[in-house]
Short mmCIF file of C-alpha atoms in Angstrom, two decimals:
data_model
loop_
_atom_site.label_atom_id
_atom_site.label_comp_id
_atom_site.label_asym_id
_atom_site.label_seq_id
_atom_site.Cartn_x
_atom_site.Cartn_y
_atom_site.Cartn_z
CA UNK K 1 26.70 118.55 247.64
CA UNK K 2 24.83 116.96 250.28
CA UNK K 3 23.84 119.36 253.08
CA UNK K 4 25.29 119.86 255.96
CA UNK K 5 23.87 117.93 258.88
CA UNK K 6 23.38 119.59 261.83
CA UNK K 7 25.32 120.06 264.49
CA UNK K 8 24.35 117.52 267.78
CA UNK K 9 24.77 118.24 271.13
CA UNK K 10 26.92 115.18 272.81
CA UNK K 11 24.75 112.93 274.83
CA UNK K 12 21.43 111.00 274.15
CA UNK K 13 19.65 110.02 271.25
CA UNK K 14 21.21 107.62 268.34
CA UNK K 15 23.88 108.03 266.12
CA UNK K 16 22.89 109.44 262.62
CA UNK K 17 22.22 107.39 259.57
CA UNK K 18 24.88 107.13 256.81
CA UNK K 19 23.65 109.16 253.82
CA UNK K 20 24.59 106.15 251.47
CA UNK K 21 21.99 104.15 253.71
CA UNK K 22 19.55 106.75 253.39
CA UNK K 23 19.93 107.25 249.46
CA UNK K 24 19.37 103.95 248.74
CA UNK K 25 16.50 103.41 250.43
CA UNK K 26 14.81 106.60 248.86
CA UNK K 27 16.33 104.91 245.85
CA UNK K 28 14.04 102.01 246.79
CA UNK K 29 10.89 103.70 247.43
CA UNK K 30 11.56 105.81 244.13
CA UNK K 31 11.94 102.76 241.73
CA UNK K 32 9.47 100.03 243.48
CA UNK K 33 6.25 102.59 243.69
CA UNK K 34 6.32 101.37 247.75
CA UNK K 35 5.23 103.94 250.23
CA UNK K 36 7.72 105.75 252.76
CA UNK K 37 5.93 103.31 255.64
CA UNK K 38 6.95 100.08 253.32
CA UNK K 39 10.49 100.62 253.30
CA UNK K 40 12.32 97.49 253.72
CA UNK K 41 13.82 97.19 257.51
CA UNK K 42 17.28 96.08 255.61
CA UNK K 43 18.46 99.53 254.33
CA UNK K 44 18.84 100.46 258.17
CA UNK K 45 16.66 103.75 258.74
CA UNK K 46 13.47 104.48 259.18
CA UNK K 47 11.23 105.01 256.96
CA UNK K 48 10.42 108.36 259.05
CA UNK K 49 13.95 109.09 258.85
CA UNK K 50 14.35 108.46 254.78
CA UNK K 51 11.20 110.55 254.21
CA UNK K 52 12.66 113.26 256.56
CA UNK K 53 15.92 113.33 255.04
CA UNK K 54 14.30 112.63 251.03
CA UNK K 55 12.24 116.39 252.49
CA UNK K 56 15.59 117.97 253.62
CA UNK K 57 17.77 117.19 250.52
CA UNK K 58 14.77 118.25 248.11
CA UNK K 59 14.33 121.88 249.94
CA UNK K 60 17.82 122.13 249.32
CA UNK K 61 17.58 121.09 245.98
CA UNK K 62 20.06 118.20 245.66
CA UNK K 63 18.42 116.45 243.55
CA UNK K 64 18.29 118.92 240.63
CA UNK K 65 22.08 119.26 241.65
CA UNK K 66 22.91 115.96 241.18
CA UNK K 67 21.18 115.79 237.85
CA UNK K 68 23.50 118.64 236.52
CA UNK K 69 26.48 117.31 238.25
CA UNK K 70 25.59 113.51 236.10
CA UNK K 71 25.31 115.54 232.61
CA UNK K 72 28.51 117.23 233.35
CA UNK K 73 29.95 114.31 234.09
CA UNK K 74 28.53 112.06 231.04
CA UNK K 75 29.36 115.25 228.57
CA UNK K 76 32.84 115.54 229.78
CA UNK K 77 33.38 111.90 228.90
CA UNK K 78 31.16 112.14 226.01
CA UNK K 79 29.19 109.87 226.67
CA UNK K 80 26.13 111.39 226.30
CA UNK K 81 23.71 110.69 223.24
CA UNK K 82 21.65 113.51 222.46
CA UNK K 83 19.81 111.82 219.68
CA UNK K 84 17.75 110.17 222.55
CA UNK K 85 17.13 113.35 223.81
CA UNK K 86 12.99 114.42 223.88
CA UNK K 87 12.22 118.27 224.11
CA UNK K 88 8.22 119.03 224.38
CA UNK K 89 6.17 122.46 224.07
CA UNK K 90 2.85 123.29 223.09
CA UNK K 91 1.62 126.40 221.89
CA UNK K 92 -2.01 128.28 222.12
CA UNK K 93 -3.35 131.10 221.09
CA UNK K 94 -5.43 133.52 223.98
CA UNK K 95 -9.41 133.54 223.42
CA UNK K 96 -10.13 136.70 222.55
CA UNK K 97 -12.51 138.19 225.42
CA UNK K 98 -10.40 136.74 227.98
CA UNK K 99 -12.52 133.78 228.78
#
């Protein structure tokens, strides 16, 4: 599901980051309201390289992916609660004149 990280010539520059390392430090800056630049030294990365890689899996959608792939998984096992579920709309009516 993840993408595909590109291919690196041999020689020079560092090893990539694990994606686990990398998801939970986006996980971090998600939940704690803390900017890319204040991510903790601890999770490993950069914060240059979690923003870069939280850009690269949301052009490729992953996150929308792994929201489907957690309802399929939760129905299948029924454990999801629809009661809890909260659908919104709202409805207007054109101006006439088209102002």
């Amino acid at each position: 599901m993840v993408p595909v990280a590109p291919v690196r010539p041999q020689g020079g520059g560092r090893r990539r980051h694990g994606d686990r390392d990398v998801l939970a430090a986006i996980m971090f800056v998600a939940t704690s309201g803390c900017t890319w630049r204040q991510t903790p030294e601890v999770f490993g990365p950069s914060w240059s390289t979690v923003y870069r890689r939280f850009t690269e899996w949301s052009r490729a959608r992953l996150w929308a992916k792994l929201h489907r792939l957690m309802l399929d998984e939760l129905g299948a096992r029924g454990e999801l609660d629809w009661s809890w579920c909260a659908i919104d709309s709202v409805n207007m009516r054109a101006t006439k004149g088209g102002t």
